CSV table of N, CA and C in Angstrom, one decimal:
chain,number,residue,atom,x,y,z
X,1,MET,N,313.4,-126.7,123.3
X,1,MET,CA,312.1,-126.5,123.3
X,1,MET,C,311.2,-127.9,123.8
X,2,PRO,N,310.7,-127.8,125.0
X,2,PRO,CA,310.0,-129.0,125.4
X,2,PRO,C,309.1,-129.8,124.5
X,3,MET,N,309.0,-130.9,124.7
X,3,MET,CA,308.4,-131.9,123.7
X,3,MET,C,306.8,-131.5,123.5
X,4,VAL,N,306.3,-131.1,124.5
X,4,VAL,CA,304.9,-130.7,124.5
X,4,VAL,C,304.5,-129.6,123.7
X,5,ILE,N,305.5,-128.5,123.8
X,5,ILE,CA,305.3,-127.1,123.0
X,5,ILE,C,305.7,-127.8,121.4
X,6,ARG,N,306.6,-128.5,121.4
X,6,ARG,CA,306.8,-129.1,119.8
X,6,ARG,C,305.6,-129.6,119.2
X,7,VAL,N,304.9,-130.5,120.2
X,7,VAL,CA,303.7,-131.2,119.6
X,7,VAL,C,302.6,-130.1,119.2
X,8,VAL,N,302.4,-129.2,120.1
X,8,VAL,CA,301.4,-128.1,119.6
X,8,VAL,C,301.7,-127.5,118.6
X,9,ARG,N,303.1,-127.0,118.3
X,9,ARG,CA,303.5,-126.3,117.2
X,9,ARG,C,303.3,-127.0,116.0
X,10,ASP,N,303.6,-128.5,115.9
X,10,ASP,CA,303.5,-129.2,114.8
X,10,ASP,C,302.1,-129.2,114.2
X,11,ARG,N,301.2,-129.4,115.3
X,11,ARG,CA,299.6,-129.3,115.0
X,11,ARG,C,299.3,-128.1,114.6
X,12,ARG,N,299.7,-126.8,115.1
X,12,ARG,CA,299.3,-125.6,114.7
X,12,ARG,C,299.6,-125.3,113.4
X,13,LEU,N,300.9,-125.7,112.9
X,13,LEU,CA,301.5,-125.5,111.7
X,13,LEU,C,300.7,-126.0,110.6
X,14,LYS,N,299.9,-127.2,111.0
X,14,LYS,CA,299.1,-127.8,109.8
X,14,LYS,C,297.9,-127.0,109.6
X,15,SER,N,297.5,-126.2,110.4
X,15,SER,CA,296.2,-125.4,110.0
X,15,SER,C,296.6,-123.9,109.4
X,16,PRO,N,295.5,-123.5,108.8
X,16,PRO,CA,295.5,-122.1,108.2
X,16,PRO,C,295.9,-121.0,109.4
X,17,LYS,N,296.9,-120.2,108.9
X,17,LYS,CA,297.4,-119.2,109.8
X,17,LYS,C,298.0,-119.7,111.2
X,18,GLY,N,298.2,-121.1,111.4
X,18,GLY,CA,298.6,-121.6,112.7
X,18,GLY,C,300.2,-121.1,112.9
X,19,ASP,N,300.9,-120.6,111.8
X,19,ASP,CA,302.3,-120.2,112.4
X,19,ASP,C,301.9,-118.8,113.1
X,20,ARG,N,300.9,-118.0,112.8
X,20,ARG,CA,300.5,-116.7,113.4
X,20,ARG,C,300.2,-117.2,114.8
X,21,ALA,N,299.3,-117.9,114.9
X,21,ALA,CA,298.7,-118.6,116.3
X,21,ALA,C,299.8,-119.0,117.3
X,22,PHE,N,300.7,-119.9,116.6
X,22,PHE,CA,301.8,-120.2,117.5
X,22,PHE,C,302.8,-119.1,118.0
X,23,VAL,N,303.0,-118.2,117.1
X,23,VAL,CA,303.9,-117.2,117.4
X,23,VAL,C,303.1,-116.3,118.5
X,24,GLU,N,302.1,-116.1,118.6
X,24,GLU,CA,301.2,-115.4,119.6
X,24,GLU,C,301.3,-116.2,120.9
X,25,ARG,N,301.3,-117.6,120.9
X,25,ARG,CA,301.6,-118.1,122.1
X,25,ARG,C,303.0,-118.0,122.5
X,26,LEU,N,304.3,-117.9,121.7
X,26,LEU,CA,305.2,-117.8,122.3
X,26,LEU,C,305.6,-116.4,122.8
X,27,LEU,N,304.8,-115.4,122.2
X,27,LEU,CA,305.0,-113.9,122.6
X,27,LEU,C,304.3,-113.9,124.0
X,28,LEU,N,303.4,-114.8,124.2
X,28,LEU,CA,302.6,-114.7,125.6
X,28,LEU,C,303.6,-115.4,126.5
X,29,ALA,N,304.3,-116.4,126.2
X,29,ALA,CA,305.1,-117.2,127.0
X,29,ALA,C,306.5,-116.2,127.6
X,30,ARG,N,306.7,-115.3,126.7
X,30,ARG,CA,307.7,-114.3,127.0
X,30,ARG,C,307.3,-113.3,128.4
X,31,GLU,N,305.8,-113.0,128.2
X,31,GLU,CA,305.1,-112.2,129.4
X,31,GLU,C,305.0,-113.2,130.6
X,32,LEU,N,304.5,-114.4,130.2
X,32,LEU,CA,304.0,-115.2,131.6
X,32,LEU,C,305.0,-116.2,131.8
X,33,GLY,N,305.8,-116.8,131.1
X,33,GLY,CA,306.8,-117.6,131.5
X,33,GLY,C,306.6,-119.0,130.6
X,34,LEU,N,307.8,-119.8,130.6
X,34,LEU,CA,307.7,-121.0,129.7
X,34,LEU,C,306.9,-122.2,130.4
X,35,GLU,N,306.6,-122.0,131.7
X,35,GLU,CA,305.8,-123.2,132.5
X,35,GLU,C,304.4,-123.1,132.1
X,36,VAL,N,304.0,-121.8,132.0
X,36,VAL,CA,302.5,-121.5,131.8
X,36,VAL,C,302.4,-122.1,130.2
X,37,LEU,N,303.3,-121.8,129.1
X,37,LEU,CA,303.1,-122.3,127.8
X,37,LEU,C,303.1,-123.9,127.8
X,38,GLU,N,303.9,-124.5,128.8
X,38,GLU,CA,303.8,-125.9,128.9
X,38,GLU,C,302.5,-126.4,129.4
X,39,VAL,N,302.1,-125.8,130.3
X,39,VAL,CA,301.0,-126.4,131.0
X,39,VAL,C,299.6,-126.2,130.0
X,40,ALA,N,299.7,-125.0,129.2
X,40,ALA,CA,298.6,-124.8,128.2
X,40,ALA,C,298.9,-125.7,127.1
X,41,GLY,N,300.0,-126.1,126.8
X,41,GLY,CA,300.3,-127.2,125.7
X,41,GLY,C,299.7,-128.5,126.1
X,42,GLU,N,299.9,-129.1,127.5
X,42,GLU,CA,299.4,-130.1,127.9
X,42,GLU,C,297.8,-130.1,127.8
X,43,ARG,N,297.2,-129.0,128.4
X,43,ARG,CA,295.9,-129.1,128.4
X,43,ARG,C,295.3,-129.1,126.9
X,44,THR,N,296.0,-128.5,126.0
X,44,THR,CA,295.5,-128.5,124.4
X,44,THR,C,295.5,-129.9,124.1
X,45,ILE,N,296.7,-130.7,124.3
X,45,ILE,CA,296.8,-131.8,123.8
X,45,ILE,C,295.6,-132.8,124.5
X,46,GLU,N,295.4,-132.7,125.8
X,46,GLU,CA,294.3,-133.4,126.7
X,46,GLU,C,292.9,-133.3,126.1
X,47,THR,N,292.7,-131.9,125.9
X,47,THR,CA,291.4,-131.4,125.4
X,47,THR,C,291.3,-131.7,123.8
X,48,GLY,N,292.2,-131.5,123.1
X,48,GLY,CA,292.1,-131.4,121.7
X,48,GLY,C,291.7,-130.3,121.2
X,49,VAL,N,291.8,-129.1,122.1
X,49,VAL,CA,291.2,-128.0,121.7
X,49,VAL,C,292.5,-127.1,121.2
X,50,ILE,N,292.9,-126.8,120.1
X,50,ILE,CA,294.1,-126.1,119.6
X,50,ILE,C,294.0,-124.8,119.3
X,51,ARG,N,292.7,-124.2,119.1
X,51,ARG,CA,292.5,-122.9,118.9
X,51,ARG,C,293.2,-122.0,119.5
X,52,ALA,N,293.9,-120.9,119.1
X,52,ALA,CA,294.7,-119.8,119.8
X,52,ALA,C,294.0,-119.0,120.8
X,53,PRO,N,292.7,-118.7,120.5
X,53,PRO,CA,292.1,-117.8,121.6
X,53,PRO,C,291.8,-118.5,122.8
X,54,VAL,N,291.5,-119.8,122.8
X,54,VAL,CA,290.9,-120.7,123.8
X,54,VAL,C,292.4,-121.0,124.6
X,55,ALA,N,293.5,-121.3,123.9
X,55,ALA,CA,294.7,-121.5,124.5
X,55,ALA,C,295.3,-120.2,125.3
X,56,ILE,N,295.2,-119.1,124.7
X,56,ILE,CA,295.7,-117.9,125.1
X,56,ILE,C,294.9,-117.4,126.5
X,57,ASN,N,293.7,-117.7,126.3
X,57,ASN,CA,292.8,-117.3,127.5
X,57,ASN,C,293.1,-118.1,128.8
X,58,ALA,N,293.3,-119.5,128.5
X,58,ALA,CA,293.7,-120.4,129.5
X,58,ALA,C,295.0,-119.9,130.2
X,59,MET,N,296.1,-119.6,129.3
X,59,MET,CA,297.3,-119.2,129.8
X,59,MET,C,297.3,-117.9,130.8
X,60,ARG,N,296.4,-117.1,130.4
X,60,ARG,CA,296.2,-116.0,131.1
X,60,ARG,C,295.5,-116.1,132.5
X,61,ARG,N,294.6,-117.1,132.5
X,61,ARG,CA,294.1,-117.4,133.6
X,61,ARG,C,294.9,-118.0,134.6
X,62,TRP,N,295.7,-119.1,134.0
X,62,TRP,CA,296.6,-119.7,135.0
X,62,TRP,C,297.9,-119.1,135.5
X,63,ALA,N,298.1,-117.9,134.8
X,63,ALA,CA,299.2,-116.9,135.2
X,63,ALA,C,298.5,-115.9,136.1
X,64,ALA,N,297.5,-115.7,136.2
X,64,ALA,CA,297.0,-114.6,136.9
X,64,ALA,C,297.2,-114.6,138.5
X,65,PRO,N,297.4,-113.7,138.9
X,65,PRO,CA,297.9,-113.6,140.4
X,65,PRO,C,296.7,-114.1,141.2
X,66,PRO,N,297.2,-114.9,142.4
X,66,PRO,CA,296.2,-115.3,143.3
X,66,PRO,C,295.4,-114.2,143.8
X,67,ARG,N,294.0,-114.4,144.0
X,67,ARG,CA,293.3,-113.6,144.7
X,67,ARG,C,293.5,-113.4,146.2
X,68,PRO,N,293.6,-111.9,146.7
X,68,PRO,CA,293.9,-111.6,147.8
X,68,PRO,C,292.8,-112.3,149.0
X,69,THR,N,293.5,-112.7,150.0
X,69,THR,CA,292.6,-113.5,151.1
X,69,THR,C,291.8,-112.2,151.8
X,70,ALA,N,290.5,-112.7,152.3
X,70,ALA,CA,289.8,-111.7,152.8
X,70,ALA,C,290.5,-111.3,154.1
X,71,LEU,N,290.3,-110.1,154.6
X,71,LEU,CA,291.0,-109.4,155.7
X,71,LEU,C,290.2,-109.7,156.8
X,72,ASP,N,290.6,-109.7,158.0
X,72,ASP,CA,289.9,-110.0,159.2
X,72,ASP,C,289.4,-108.5,159.6
X,73,GLN,N,288.1,-108.2,159.8
X,73,GLN,CA,287.7,-106.9,159.9
X,73,GLN,C,287.5,-106.9,161.5
X,74,PRO,N,287.9,-105.7,162.2
X,74,PRO,CA,287.8,-105.4,163.4
X,74,PRO,C,286.3,-105.3,163.8
X,75,ALA,N,286.1,-105.6,165.3
X,75,ALA,CA,284.8,-105.6,165.6
X,75,ALA,C,284.1,-104.2,165.5
X,76,THR,N,282.9,-104.2,165.4
X,76,THR,CA,282.3,-102.8,165.1
X,76,THR,C,282.4,-102.0,166.2
X,77,PRO,N,282.9,-100.7,165.9
X,77,PRO,CA,283.2,-99.9,166.9
X,77,PRO,C,282.0,-99.4,167.8
X,78,ARG,N,282.1,-99.4,169.1
X,78,ARG,CA,281.0,-99.0,170.0
X,78,ARG,C,281.3,-97.6,170.6
X,79,LEU,N,280.1,-97.1,170.9
X,79,LEU,CA,280.2,-95.7,171.4
X,79,LEU,C,280.6,-95.7,172.8
X,80,ARG,N,281.5,-94.8,173.4
X,80,ARG,CA,281.7,-94.9,174.8
X,80,ARG,C,280.8,-94.2,175.7
X,81,LEU,N,280.2,-93.1,174.9
X,81,LEU,CA,279.2,-92.2,175.6
X,81,LEU,C,277.9,-92.1,174.6
X,82,GLU,N,277.0,-92.8,174.9
X,82,GLU,CA,275.6,-92.9,174.0
X,82,GLU,C,275.2,-91.5,174.2
X,83,PRO,N,274.6,-91.0,172.9
X,83,PRO,CA,273.9,-89.6,172.7
X,83,PRO,C,272.6,-90.0,173.4
X,84,ILE,N,272.3,-88.8,173.9
X,84,ILE,CA,270.9,-88.7,174.6
X,84,ILE,C,269.9,-87.7,173.8
X,85,ALA,N,269.0,-88.1,173.7
X,85,ALA,CA,267.9,-87.3,172.8
X,85,ALA,C,267.4,-86.3,173.6
X,86,ASP,N,267.6,-85.1,173.3
X,86,ASP,CA,266.9,-83.9,174.0
X,86,ASP,C,266.1,-83.0,173.3
X,87,GLY,N,264.8,-83.2,173.3
X,87,GLY,CA,263.8,-82.5,172.7
X,87,GLY,C,263.8,-81.0,172.9
X,88,ALA,N,264.1,-80.7,174.3
X,88,ALA,CA,264.3,-79.3,174.6
X,88,ALA,C,265.3,-78.5,174.0
X,89,ARG,N,266.5,-79.2,173.6
X,89,ARG,CA,267.6,-78.4,173.1
X,89,ARG,C,267.4,-78.3,171.7
X,90,ASP,N,266.5,-79.2,171.0
X,90,ASP,CA,266.2,-78.9,169.7
X,90,ASP,C,265.2,-77.8,169.7
X,91,ASP,N,264.1,-77.9,170.5
X,91,ASP,CA,263.2,-76.6,170.5
X,91,ASP,C,264.0,-75.1,170.7
X,92,SER,N,265.0,-75.4,171.5
X,92,SER,CA,265.8,-73.9,171.9
X,92,SER,C,266.5,-73.6,170.5
X,93,LEU,N,266.9,-74.5,169.8
X,93,LEU,CA,267.5,-74.2,168.6
X,93,LEU,C,266.7,-73.5,167.6
X,94,ARG,N,265.5,-74.2,167.5
X,94,ARG,CA,264.3,-73.8,166.7
X,94,ARG,C,263.8,-72.2,167.0
X,95,GLU,N,263.9,-71.9,168.2
X,95,GLU,CA,263.4,-70.6,168.9
X,95,GLU,C,264.2,-69.7,168.4
X,96,VAL,N,265.7,-69.9,168.5
X,96,VAL,CA,266.6,-69.0,167.9
X,96,VAL,C,266.5,-68.6,166.6
X,97,ARG,N,266.4,-69.7,165.8
X,97,ARG,CA,266.4,-69.3,164.5
X,97,ARG,C,265.0,-68.7,164.0
X,98,ASP,N,263.9,-69.0,164.5
X,98,ASP,CA,262.6,-68.4,164.1
X,98,ASP,C,262.6,-66.8,164.8
X,99,GLY,N,263.3,-66.5,165.7
X,99,GLY,CA,263.4,-65.2,166.1
X,99,GLY,C,262.3,-65.0,167.2
X,100,ARG,N,262.0,-66.0,168.0
X,100,ARG,CA,261.1,-66.0,169.0
X,100,ARG,C,261.6,-65.7,170.4
């Protein structure tokens, strides 16, 4: 076990329910990888924050997949043939419907 993880373990075991919190970290390391646990341990030692929820949240953020890059969108499509406004056509459609 890396030294950083041992130091965090020793500190956690001194607090109430520290064994449970340390086991939560180990289980998360199975899911996210040992490297993430080491980085979380280093940050824990640097900041002095040893609470499990804080460390677990940090581990999940560091292991999160990178956000996808923005896709280049094609240029706005242009009409090849512009529609022509034809009021007479509209009137003829209304006449058929009205029964004139």
